[in-house]
Amino acid sequence: PVHDSNGEYRYSIGILSWKEKQNADEKASLEKLRAIMPKKMPADSQPKEFVGDAVTVDSDAKGKQFKASMIKFTKLLWTIDTEASLEKLMDTKQAKDAFHKFLKKTYEHTQLDFWLESRNFDGDNDAASKLCEKYLGMSASEAATMGSAAVEAKAAEFYQVLANDSFPKFIKSKYIDPVVETMLGDDSRMDGSKGLVWEKYKVPADMEGFVFSFVAVAETFPACIVISDMSIPGNPMFFINQEFSKITGYSKKDAQGRNCRFLQGPLTEPASVAVIQDTLRRGVDCYVRITNYRKNGETFQNLLSMRPVHDSNGVYRFCIGVQFEVDASTDLKKRLKKLGLLLQLLPSEIEVSHSDAKSGPKHKKKLAAHEEGKEETETPAGTSSRLFPKALASALEAAGTRGPESSAAGVSAAKRARKVGAAAECDEGDEADLDAYDQAEAEAKRARKV
């Protein structure tokens, strides 16, 4: 590691050699080389392109950014699990009244009234008849034919419509904003999020509101979520959530401050790595299926999505990574839908309170040929909502594993390498197994070359 004269970690110098083929002279030479490697450098010998400390932001601007981000991320959580969110919010009078007012525009409020009252329904047939007469426009004779089972079925029908159609629209409307603001209160919780990020990382002043609101929501989110700072050499993760630790086995102390490539290993697909490198370099969304390793050495299939985040000055600031483990027991269709919703709501640009031209290097997103010319409606996040399921599904099947060059050949080679590698997982003493391992290694080399 190389630190500058201000004590900041600037670079890491790596020396690689073939240990098994080293002779005595080479070992001695390597020791001398390691000894003369610089550990410090003058801070002014190579000024940083972006220095977050140079930006001054007052507390009001931080609080405004925090609150705006919290409103967005709270809506995000409600959108991901609409059924549980509907149940919870309808227990509060303000939310119930706001939803009722929203539904009155389309005359659907009676469905809400029917469902809410049915939650206190005790199964009495007389009460069932009165409920149908009151909200379904039935005559007394018609309502008398509706028993408790019919009422419960109708309530379940209305609930599905409300949770999966009306409620998501309500969340995106202006009617929900006062409800969210009341629930969030003031910005005092910003301080409570500081302990969730890497202890050696200083959050840039102009991004404190966004970062602390995001990690507060992401910490307990049921998907692996990480954030990397793209302005720091090596792009270290300064935040990982609880689910990341649960899936990978790495604690915050283990993982924060490192680049997420440490999860890669011998069976990691070269073509998938090429996709990650290519999309990060171009500052565009990434969807890829990749083999990663847990702390205990076990492999797992990871459906990785990455969202580059720029500030309003065009500076490439962060990259948000979302990981879903793919296994035989996973309800892929349901998880894919939730992942698509999550990615649509992740920000691609953060408004900052300054417009300093020297705030950092500008970075323009560069779409590849196969990503241009789309005619679908754009979402606020800047990506077509109809593209999400297709892009994620392609990544899930490894068909979306596209690198800068020769993507089809690379995917094909990587698929063969994975297939052979999987077939080779058996006893090391078996001669046939050794042949299979040799074949897997050859396929992997070919994939890397492609």
PDB file of C-alpha atoms in Angstrom, residues 60-306:
ATOM      1  CA  ASP A  60     -29.600  22.549   5.439  1.00  0.00           C
ATOM      2  CA  ALA A  61     -28.507  21.209   2.037  1.00  0.00           C
ATOM      3  CA  LYS A  62     -27.476  17.890   3.621  1.00  0.00           C
ATOM      4  CA  GLY A  63     -30.802  17.611   5.418  1.00  0.00           C
ATOM      5  CA  LYS A  64     -32.734  18.410   2.248  1.00  0.00           C
ATOM      6  CA  GLN A  65     -30.841  15.764   0.274  1.00  0.00           C
ATOM      7  CA  PHE A  66     -31.299  13.226   3.077  1.00  0.00           C
ATOM      8  CA  LYS A  67     -35.036  13.788   3.286  1.00  0.00           C
ATOM      9  CA  ALA A  68     -35.545  13.662  -0.481  1.00  0.00           C
ATOM     10  CA  SER A  69     -33.567  10.426  -0.689  1.00  0.00           C
ATOM     11  CA  MET A  70     -35.390   8.854   2.247  1.00  0.00           C
ATOM     12  CA  ILE A  71     -38.750   9.595   0.626  1.00  0.00           C
ATOM     13  CA  LYS A  72     -37.583   7.915  -2.580  1.00  0.00           C
ATOM     14  CA  PHE A  73     -36.106   4.878  -0.829  1.00  0.00           C
ATOM     15  CA  THR A  74     -39.132   4.446   1.445  1.00  0.00           C
ATOM     16  CA  LYS A  75     -41.351   4.336  -1.634  1.00  0.00           C
ATOM     17  CA  LEU A  76     -38.894   1.849  -3.105  1.00  0.00           C
ATOM     18  CA  LEU A  77     -39.386  -0.518  -0.168  1.00  0.00           C
ATOM     19  CA  TRP A  78     -43.151  -0.243  -0.370  1.00  0.00           C
ATOM     20  CA  THR A  79     -43.085  -0.982  -4.100  1.00  0.00           C
ATOM     21  CA  ILE A  80     -40.985  -4.125  -3.681  1.00  0.00           C
ATOM     22  CA  ASP A  81     -43.466  -5.791  -1.286  1.00  0.00           C
ATOM     23  CA  THR A  82     -46.822  -4.165  -1.950  1.00  0.00           C
ATOM     24  CA  GLU A  83     -48.937  -6.667  -0.056  1.00  0.00           C
ATOM     25  CA  ALA A  84     -47.074  -6.365   3.252  1.00  0.00           C
ATOM     26  CA  SER A  85     -46.788  -2.586   2.817  1.00  0.00           C
ATOM     27  CA  LEU A  86     -50.512  -2.198   2.158  1.00  0.00           C
ATOM     28  CA  GLU A  87     -51.370  -4.151   5.316  1.00  0.00           C
ATOM     29  CA  LYS A  88     -48.990  -2.049   7.402  1.00  0.00           C
ATOM     30  CA  LEU A  89     -49.922   1.376   6.015  1.00  0.00           C
ATOM     31  CA  MET A  90     -53.659   0.832   6.299  1.00  0.00           C
ATOM     32  CA  ASP A  91     -53.214   0.652  10.068  1.00  0.00           C
ATOM     33  CA  THR A  92     -52.438   4.385  10.067  1.00  0.00           C
ATOM     34  CA  LYS A  93     -55.278   6.897   9.641  1.00  0.00           C
ATOM     35  CA  GLN A  94     -53.303   9.354   7.480  1.00  0.00           C
ATOM     36  CA  ALA A  95     -52.272   6.678   4.988  1.00  0.00           C
ATOM     37  CA  LYS A  96     -55.760   5.170   4.937  1.00  0.00           C
ATOM     38  CA  ASP A  97     -57.384   8.565   4.273  1.00  0.00           C
ATOM     39  CA  ALA A  98     -54.830   9.424   1.551  1.00  0.00           C
ATOM     40  CA  PHE A  99     -55.356   6.094  -0.242  1.00  0.00           C
ATOM     41  CA  HIS A 100     -59.123   6.499   0.013  1.00  0.00           C
ATOM     42  CA  LYS A 101     -58.909   9.984  -1.517  1.00  0.00           C
ATOM     43  CA  PHE A 102     -56.694   8.665  -4.325  1.00  0.00           C
ATOM     44  CA  LEU A 103     -59.126   5.825  -5.120  1.00  0.00           C
ATOM     45  CA  LYS A 104     -62.113   8.172  -5.236  1.00  0.00           C
ATOM     46  CA  LYS A 105     -60.806   9.567  -8.524  1.00  0.00           C
ATOM     47  CA  THR A 106     -61.591   6.240 -10.212  1.00  0.00           C
ATOM     48  CA  TYR A 107     -64.502   5.257  -7.955  1.00  0.00           C
ATOM     49  CA  GLU A 108     -62.535   2.333  -6.533  1.00  0.00           C
ATOM     50  CA  HIS A 109     -62.723   3.488  -2.910  1.00  0.00           C
ATOM     51  CA  THR A 110     -65.588   1.093  -2.165  1.00  0.00           C
ATOM     52  CA  GLN A 111     -63.188  -1.822  -2.762  1.00  0.00           C
ATOM     53  CA  LEU A 112     -60.919  -0.419  -0.065  1.00  0.00           C
ATOM     54  CA  ASP A 113     -63.824   0.157   2.326  1.00  0.00           C
ATOM     55  CA  PHE A 114     -65.109  -3.381   1.752  1.00  0.00           C
ATOM     56  CA  TRP A 115     -61.683  -4.940   2.322  1.00  0.00           C
ATOM     57  CA  LEU A 116     -60.913  -2.855   5.431  1.00  0.00           C
ATOM     58  CA  GLU A 117     -64.236  -3.687   7.064  1.00  0.00           C
ATOM     59  CA  SER A 118     -63.919  -7.350   6.111  1.00  0.00           C
ATOM     60  CA  ARG A 119     -60.695  -7.538   8.170  1.00  0.00           C
ATOM     61  CA  ASN A 120     -62.887  -7.281  11.272  1.00  0.00           C
ATOM     62  CA  PHE A 121     -65.442  -9.714   9.884  1.00  0.00           C
ATOM     63  CA  ASP A 122     -66.234 -12.506  12.373  1.00  0.00           C
ATOM     64  CA  GLY A 123     -67.928 -14.896   9.927  1.00  0.00           C
ATOM     65  CA  ASP A 124     -71.528 -14.026  10.864  1.00  0.00           C
ATOM     66  CA  ASN A 125     -73.912 -14.410   7.889  1.00  0.00           C
ATOM     67  CA  ASP A 126     -76.052 -11.415   8.883  1.00  0.00           C
ATOM     68  CA  ALA A 127     -72.936  -9.228   9.022  1.00  0.00           C
ATOM     69  CA  ALA A 128     -71.913 -10.602   5.626  1.00  0.00           C
ATOM     70  CA  SER A 129     -75.238  -9.599   4.102  1.00  0.00           C
ATOM     71  CA  LYS A 130     -75.027  -6.072   5.523  1.00  0.00           C
ATOM     72  CA  LEU A 131     -71.479  -5.692   4.204  1.00  0.00           C
ATOM     73  CA  CYS A 132     -72.532  -6.670   0.663  1.00  0.00           C
ATOM     74  CA  GLU A 133     -75.579  -4.439   0.770  1.00  0.00           C
ATOM     75  CA  LYS A 134     -73.511  -1.472   1.991  1.00  0.00           C
ATOM     76  CA  TYR A 135     -70.562  -1.635  -0.422  1.00  0.00           C
ATOM     77  CA  LEU A 136     -71.541  -3.828  -3.384  1.00  0.00           C
ATOM     78  CA  GLY A 137     -74.839  -2.120  -4.251  1.00  0.00           C
ATOM     79  CA  MET A 138     -76.857  -5.277  -3.652  1.00  0.00           C
ATOM     80  CA  SER A 139     -80.495  -5.324  -2.657  1.00  0.00           C
ATOM     81  CA  ALA A 140     -81.417  -6.875   0.672  1.00  0.00           C
ATOM     82  CA  SER A 141     -82.601 -10.069  -1.031  1.00  0.00           C
ATOM     83  CA  GLU A 142     -79.414 -10.337  -3.117  1.00  0.00           C
ATOM     84  CA  ALA A 143     -77.180  -9.660  -0.130  1.00  0.00           C
ATOM     85  CA  ALA A 144     -79.001 -12.348   1.876  1.00  0.00           C
ATOM     86  CA  THR A 145     -77.588 -14.979  -0.476  1.00  0.00           C
ATOM     87  CA  MET A 146     -74.002 -13.946   0.293  1.00  0.00           C
ATOM     88  CA  GLY A 147     -72.611 -16.083   3.078  1.00  0.00           C
ATOM     89  CA  SER A 148     -69.386 -15.615   5.012  1.00  0.00           C
ATOM     90  CA  ALA A 149     -67.373 -17.679   2.523  1.00  0.00           C
ATOM     91  CA  ALA A 150     -68.532 -15.495  -0.393  1.00  0.00           C
ATOM     92  CA  VAL A 151     -67.603 -12.331   1.505  1.00  0.00           C
ATOM     93  CA  GLU A 152     -64.140 -13.656   2.314  1.00  0.00           C
ATOM     94  CA  ALA A 153     -63.614 -14.587  -1.343  1.00  0.00           C
ATOM     95  CA  LYS A 154     -64.720 -11.128  -2.523  1.00  0.00           C
ATOM     96  CA  ALA A 155     -62.472  -9.451   0.071  1.00  0.00           C
ATOM     97  CA  ALA A 156     -59.499 -11.529  -1.128  1.00  0.00           C
ATOM     98  CA  GLU A 157     -60.274 -10.527  -4.726  1.00  0.00           C
ATOM     99  CA  PHE A 158     -60.383  -6.825  -3.848  1.00  0.00           C
ATOM    100  CA  TYR A 159     -57.197  -7.146  -1.808  1.00  0.00           C
ATOM    101  CA  GLN A 160     -55.265  -8.551  -4.771  1.00  0.00           C
ATOM    102  CA  VAL A 161     -56.461  -5.717  -7.010  1.00  0.00           C
ATOM    103  CA  LEU A 162     -55.610  -3.098  -4.404  1.00  0.00           C
ATOM    104  CA  ALA A 163     -52.177  -4.524  -3.547  1.00  0.00           C
ATOM    105  CA  ASN A 164     -50.970  -5.273  -7.056  1.00  0.00           C
ATOM    106  CA  ASP A 165     -52.598  -2.524  -9.108  1.00  0.00           C
ATOM    107  CA  SER A 166     -54.044   0.417  -7.148  1.00  0.00           C
ATOM    108  CA  PHE A 167     -51.458   0.600  -4.341  1.00  0.00           C
ATOM    109  CA  PRO A 168     -48.360   0.761  -6.625  1.00  0.00           C
ATOM    110  CA  LYS A 169     -50.039   3.644  -8.507  1.00  0.00           C
ATOM    111  CA  PHE A 170     -50.802   5.332  -5.188  1.00  0.00           C
ATOM    112  CA  ILE A 171     -47.130   5.113  -4.158  1.00  0.00           C
ATOM    113  CA  LYS A 172     -46.083   6.925  -7.344  1.00  0.00           C
ATOM    114  CA  SER A 173     -48.693   9.665  -6.879  1.00  0.00           C
ATOM    115  CA  LYS A 174     -48.496  12.980  -5.016  1.00  0.00           C
ATOM    116  CA  TYR A 175     -51.072  11.700  -2.491  1.00  0.00           C
ATOM    117  CA  ILE A 176     -48.459   9.560  -0.729  1.00  0.00           C
ATOM    118  CA  ASP A 177     -45.864  12.321  -0.165  1.00  0.00           C
ATOM    119  CA  PRO A 178     -47.377  13.830   3.028  1.00  0.00           C
ATOM    120  CA  VAL A 179     -47.695  10.309   4.457  1.00  0.00           C
ATOM    121  CA  VAL A 180     -44.007   9.546   3.868  1.00  0.00           C
ATOM    122  CA  GLU A 181     -42.880  12.914   5.246  1.00  0.00           C
ATOM    123  CA  THR A 182     -44.902  12.383   8.435  1.00  0.00           C
ATOM    124  CA  MET A 183     -43.511   8.881   8.917  1.00  0.00           C
ATOM    125  CA  LEU A 184     -39.905  10.009   8.406  1.00  0.00           C
ATOM    126  CA  GLY A 185     -40.077  13.060  10.657  1.00  0.00           C
ATOM    127  CA  ASP A 186     -36.939  15.232  10.777  1.00  0.00           C
ATOM    128  CA  ASP A 187     -33.438  14.388   9.567  1.00  0.00           C
ATOM    129  CA  SER A 188     -32.102  13.310  12.975  1.00  0.00           C
ATOM    130  CA  ARG A 189     -31.656   9.701  11.829  1.00  0.00           C
ATOM    131  CA  MET A 190     -28.835  10.729   9.494  1.00  0.00           C
ATOM    132  CA  ASP A 191     -26.354  10.435  12.361  1.00  0.00           C
ATOM    133  CA  GLY A 192     -27.606   6.946  13.155  1.00  0.00           C
ATOM    134  CA  SER A 193     -26.513   5.658   9.745  1.00  0.00           C
ATOM    135  CA  LYS A 194     -22.874   6.675  10.069  1.00  0.00           C
ATOM    136  CA  GLY A 195     -21.892   3.461  11.829  1.00  0.00           C
ATOM    137  CA  LEU A 196     -23.010   1.382   8.845  1.00  0.00           C
ATOM    138  CA  VAL A 197     -20.267   2.546   6.454  1.00  0.00           C
ATOM    139  CA  TRP A 198     -16.576   1.636   6.371  1.00  0.00           C
ATOM    140  CA  GLU A 199     -14.917   3.289   9.357  1.00  0.00           C
ATOM    141  CA  LYS A 200     -11.979   4.546   7.261  1.00  0.00           C
ATOM    142  CA  TYR A 201     -14.220   6.115   4.632  1.00  0.00           C
ATOM    143  CA  LYS A 202     -15.128   9.788   4.798  1.00  0.00           C
ATOM    144  CA  VAL A 203     -18.424  10.351   3.045  1.00  0.00           C
ATOM    145  CA  PRO A 204     -18.147  13.383   0.705  1.00  0.00           C
ATOM    146  CA  ALA A 205     -19.974  16.363   2.175  1.00  0.00           C
ATOM    147  CA  ASP A 206     -22.124  16.872  -0.912  1.00  0.00           C
ATOM    148  CA  MET A 207     -23.298  13.247  -0.795  1.00  0.00           C
ATOM    149  CA  GLU A 208     -23.921  12.737   2.928  1.00  0.00           C
ATOM    150  CA  GLY A 209     -27.690  13.070   2.633  1.00  0.00           C
ATOM    151  CA  PHE A 210     -27.904  10.480  -0.129  1.00  0.00           C
ATOM    152  CA  VAL A 211     -25.411   7.997   1.334  1.00  0.00           C
ATOM    153  CA  PHE A 212     -26.784   7.953   4.877  1.00  0.00           C
ATOM    154  CA  SER A 213     -30.392   7.676   3.707  1.00  0.00           C
ATOM    155  CA  PHE A 214     -29.539   4.879   1.287  1.00  0.00           C
ATOM    156  CA  VAL A 215     -27.604   2.748   3.776  1.00  0.00           C
ATOM    157  CA  ALA A 216     -30.357   3.218   6.395  1.00  0.00           C
ATOM    158  CA  VAL A 217     -32.850   1.587   4.015  1.00  0.00           C
ATOM    159  CA  ALA A 218     -30.473  -0.909   2.384  1.00  0.00           C
ATOM    160  CA  GLU A 219     -29.041  -2.331   5.621  1.00  0.00           C
ATOM    161  CA  THR A 220     -31.997  -4.671   6.255  1.00  0.00           C
ATOM    162  CA  PHE A 221     -33.142  -5.054   2.640  1.00  0.00           C
ATOM    163  CA  PRO A 222     -33.643  -8.744   1.637  1.00  0.00           C
ATOM    164  CA  ALA A 223     -31.058  -8.648  -1.172  1.00  0.00           C
ATOM    165  CA  CYS A 224     -27.280  -8.202  -1.166  1.00  0.00           C
ATOM    166  CA  ILE A 225     -26.568  -4.501  -1.681  1.00  0.00           C
ATOM    167  CA  VAL A 226     -23.148  -2.832  -1.833  1.00  0.00           C
ATOM    168  CA  ILE A 227     -21.893   0.654  -2.750  1.00  0.00           C
ATOM    169  CA  SER A 228     -18.464   1.445  -4.179  1.00  0.00           C
ATOM    170  CA  ASP A 229     -16.838   4.859  -4.501  1.00  0.00           C
ATOM    171  CA  MET A 230     -15.759   5.323  -8.117  1.00  0.00           C
ATOM    172  CA  SER A 231     -13.545   8.329  -7.309  1.00  0.00           C
ATOM    173  CA  ILE A 232     -11.150   6.262  -5.178  1.00  0.00           C
ATOM    174  CA  PRO A 233      -8.441   4.077  -6.795  1.00  0.00           C
ATOM    175  CA  GLY A 234      -9.556   0.453  -6.642  1.00  0.00           C
ATOM    176  CA  ASN A 235     -13.226   1.440  -6.215  1.00  0.00           C
ATOM    177  CA  PRO A 236     -13.579  -0.052  -2.711  1.00  0.00           C
ATOM    178  CA  MET A 237     -16.931  -0.999  -1.241  1.00  0.00           C
ATOM    179  CA  PHE A 238     -17.609   1.398   1.618  1.00  0.00           C
ATOM    180  CA  PHE A 239     -20.930  -0.241   2.478  1.00  0.00           C
ATOM    181  CA  ILE A 240     -22.316  -3.777   2.468  1.00  0.00           C
ATOM    182  CA  ASN A 241     -25.631  -4.750   4.015  1.00  0.00           C
ATOM    183  CA  GLN A 242     -26.637  -7.593   6.318  1.00  0.00           C
ATOM    184  CA  GLU A 243     -27.828  -9.821   3.481  1.00  0.00           C
ATOM    185  CA  PHE A 244     -24.407  -9.608   1.796  1.00  0.00           C
ATOM    186  CA  SER A 245     -22.802 -10.896   5.003  1.00  0.00           C
ATOM    187  CA  LYS A 246     -25.419 -13.635   5.316  1.00  0.00           C
ATOM    188  CA  ILE A 247     -24.968 -14.913   1.741  1.00  0.00           C
ATOM    189  CA  THR A 248     -21.180 -14.595   1.423  1.00  0.00           C
ATOM    190  CA  GLY A 249     -20.104 -15.219   5.016  1.00  0.00           C
ATOM    191  CA  TYR A 250     -17.995 -12.037   5.036  1.00  0.00           C
ATOM    192  CA  SER A 251     -18.633  -9.505   7.803  1.00  0.00           C
ATOM    193  CA  LYS A 252     -18.554  -5.759   7.279  1.00  0.00           C
ATOM    194  CA  LYS A 253     -15.048  -5.722   8.716  1.00  0.00           C
ATOM    195  CA  ASP A 254     -13.980  -8.449   6.252  1.00  0.00           C
ATOM    196  CA  ALA A 255     -15.435  -6.860   3.115  1.00  0.00           C
ATOM    197  CA  GLN A 256     -15.675  -3.090   3.479  1.00  0.00           C
ATOM    198  CA  GLY A 257     -12.689  -1.292   2.009  1.00  0.00           C
ATOM    199  CA  ARG A 258     -12.148  -4.015  -0.626  1.00  0.00           C
ATOM    200  CA  ASN A 259     -13.117  -4.273  -4.266  1.00  0.00           C
ATOM    201  CA  CYS A 260     -15.877  -6.855  -4.761  1.00  0.00           C
ATOM    202  CA  ARG A 261     -13.653  -8.868  -7.109  1.00  0.00           C
ATOM    203  CA  PHE A 262     -12.348 -10.736  -4.050  1.00  0.00           C
ATOM    204  CA  LEU A 263     -15.478 -12.909  -4.381  1.00  0.00           C
ATOM    205  CA  GLN A 264     -14.125 -14.307  -7.667  1.00  0.00           C
ATOM    206  CA  GLY A 265     -12.181 -17.566  -7.984  1.00  0.00           C
ATOM    207  CA  PRO A 266     -11.046 -20.304 -10.398  1.00  0.00           C
ATOM    208  CA  LEU A 267     -14.565 -21.138 -11.616  1.00  0.00           C
ATOM    209  CA  THR A 268     -15.599 -17.507 -12.118  1.00  0.00           C
ATOM    210  CA  GLU A 269     -16.562 -17.010 -15.760  1.00  0.00           C
ATOM    211  CA  PRO A 270     -14.093 -14.806 -17.678  1.00  0.00           C
ATOM    212  CA  ALA A 271     -16.853 -13.601 -20.000  1.00  0.00           C
ATOM    213  CA  SER A 272     -18.880 -12.394 -16.989  1.00  0.00           C
ATOM    214  CA  VAL A 273     -15.864 -10.538 -15.641  1.00  0.00           C
ATOM    215  CA  ALA A 274     -15.442  -8.912 -19.058  1.00  0.00           C
ATOM    216  CA  VAL A 275     -19.042  -7.655 -18.898  1.00  0.00           C
ATOM    217  CA  ILE A 276     -18.443  -6.084 -15.490  1.00  0.00           C
ATOM    218  CA  GLN A 277     -15.248  -4.368 -16.640  1.00  0.00           C
ATOM    219  CA  ASP A 278     -16.830  -3.123 -19.858  1.00  0.00           C
ATOM    220  CA  THR A 279     -20.005  -1.691 -18.301  1.00  0.00           C
ATOM    221  CA  LEU A 280     -18.157  -0.056 -15.392  1.00  0.00           C
ATOM    222  CA  ARG A 281     -15.791   1.599 -17.839  1.00  0.00           C
ATOM    223  CA  ARG A 282     -18.708   2.929 -19.912  1.00  0.00           C
ATOM    224  CA  GLY A 283     -20.785   3.959 -16.871  1.00  0.00           C
ATOM    225  CA  VAL A 284     -23.897   1.995 -17.859  1.00  0.00           C
ATOM    226  CA  ASP A 285     -26.106  -0.585 -16.141  1.00  0.00           C
ATOM    227  CA  CYS A 286     -24.797  -4.132 -15.880  1.00  0.00           C
ATOM    228  CA  TYR A 287     -26.696  -7.435 -15.625  1.00  0.00           C
ATOM    229  CA  VAL A 288     -24.685 -10.611 -15.422  1.00  0.00           C
ATOM    230  CA  ARG A 289     -24.744 -14.085 -13.917  1.00  0.00           C
ATOM    231  CA  ILE A 290     -21.435 -14.965 -12.311  1.00  0.00           C
ATOM    232  CA  THR A 291     -19.952 -17.700 -10.121  1.00  0.00           C
ATOM    233  CA  ASN A 292     -18.711 -16.278  -6.829  1.00  0.00           C
ATOM    234  CA  TYR A 293     -17.158 -17.771  -3.693  1.00  0.00           C
ATOM    235  CA  ARG A 294     -18.281 -17.632  -0.083  1.00  0.00           C
ATOM    236  CA  LYS A 295     -15.840 -17.177   2.763  1.00  0.00           C
ATOM    237  CA  ASN A 296     -15.884 -20.935   3.431  1.00  0.00           C
ATOM    238  CA  GLY A 297     -14.830 -21.657  -0.163  1.00  0.00           C
ATOM    239  CA  GLU A 298     -18.236 -22.776  -1.460  1.00  0.00           C
ATOM    240  CA  THR A 299     -19.347 -21.470  -4.843  1.00  0.00           C
ATOM    241  CA  PHE A 300     -22.729 -19.887  -5.547  1.00  0.00           C
ATOM    242  CA  GLN A 301     -24.461 -18.481  -8.612  1.00  0.00           C
ATOM    243  CA  ASN A 302     -24.881 -14.738  -8.345  1.00  0.00           C
ATOM    244  CA  LEU A 303     -27.254 -12.669 -10.470  1.00  0.00           C
ATOM    245  CA  LEU A 304     -25.426  -9.350 -10.313  1.00  0.00           C
ATOM    246  CA  SER A 305     -26.850  -5.982 -11.322  1.00  0.00           C
ATOM    247  CA  MET A 306     -24.897  -2.740 -11.104  1.00  0.00           C
TER     248      MET A 306
END
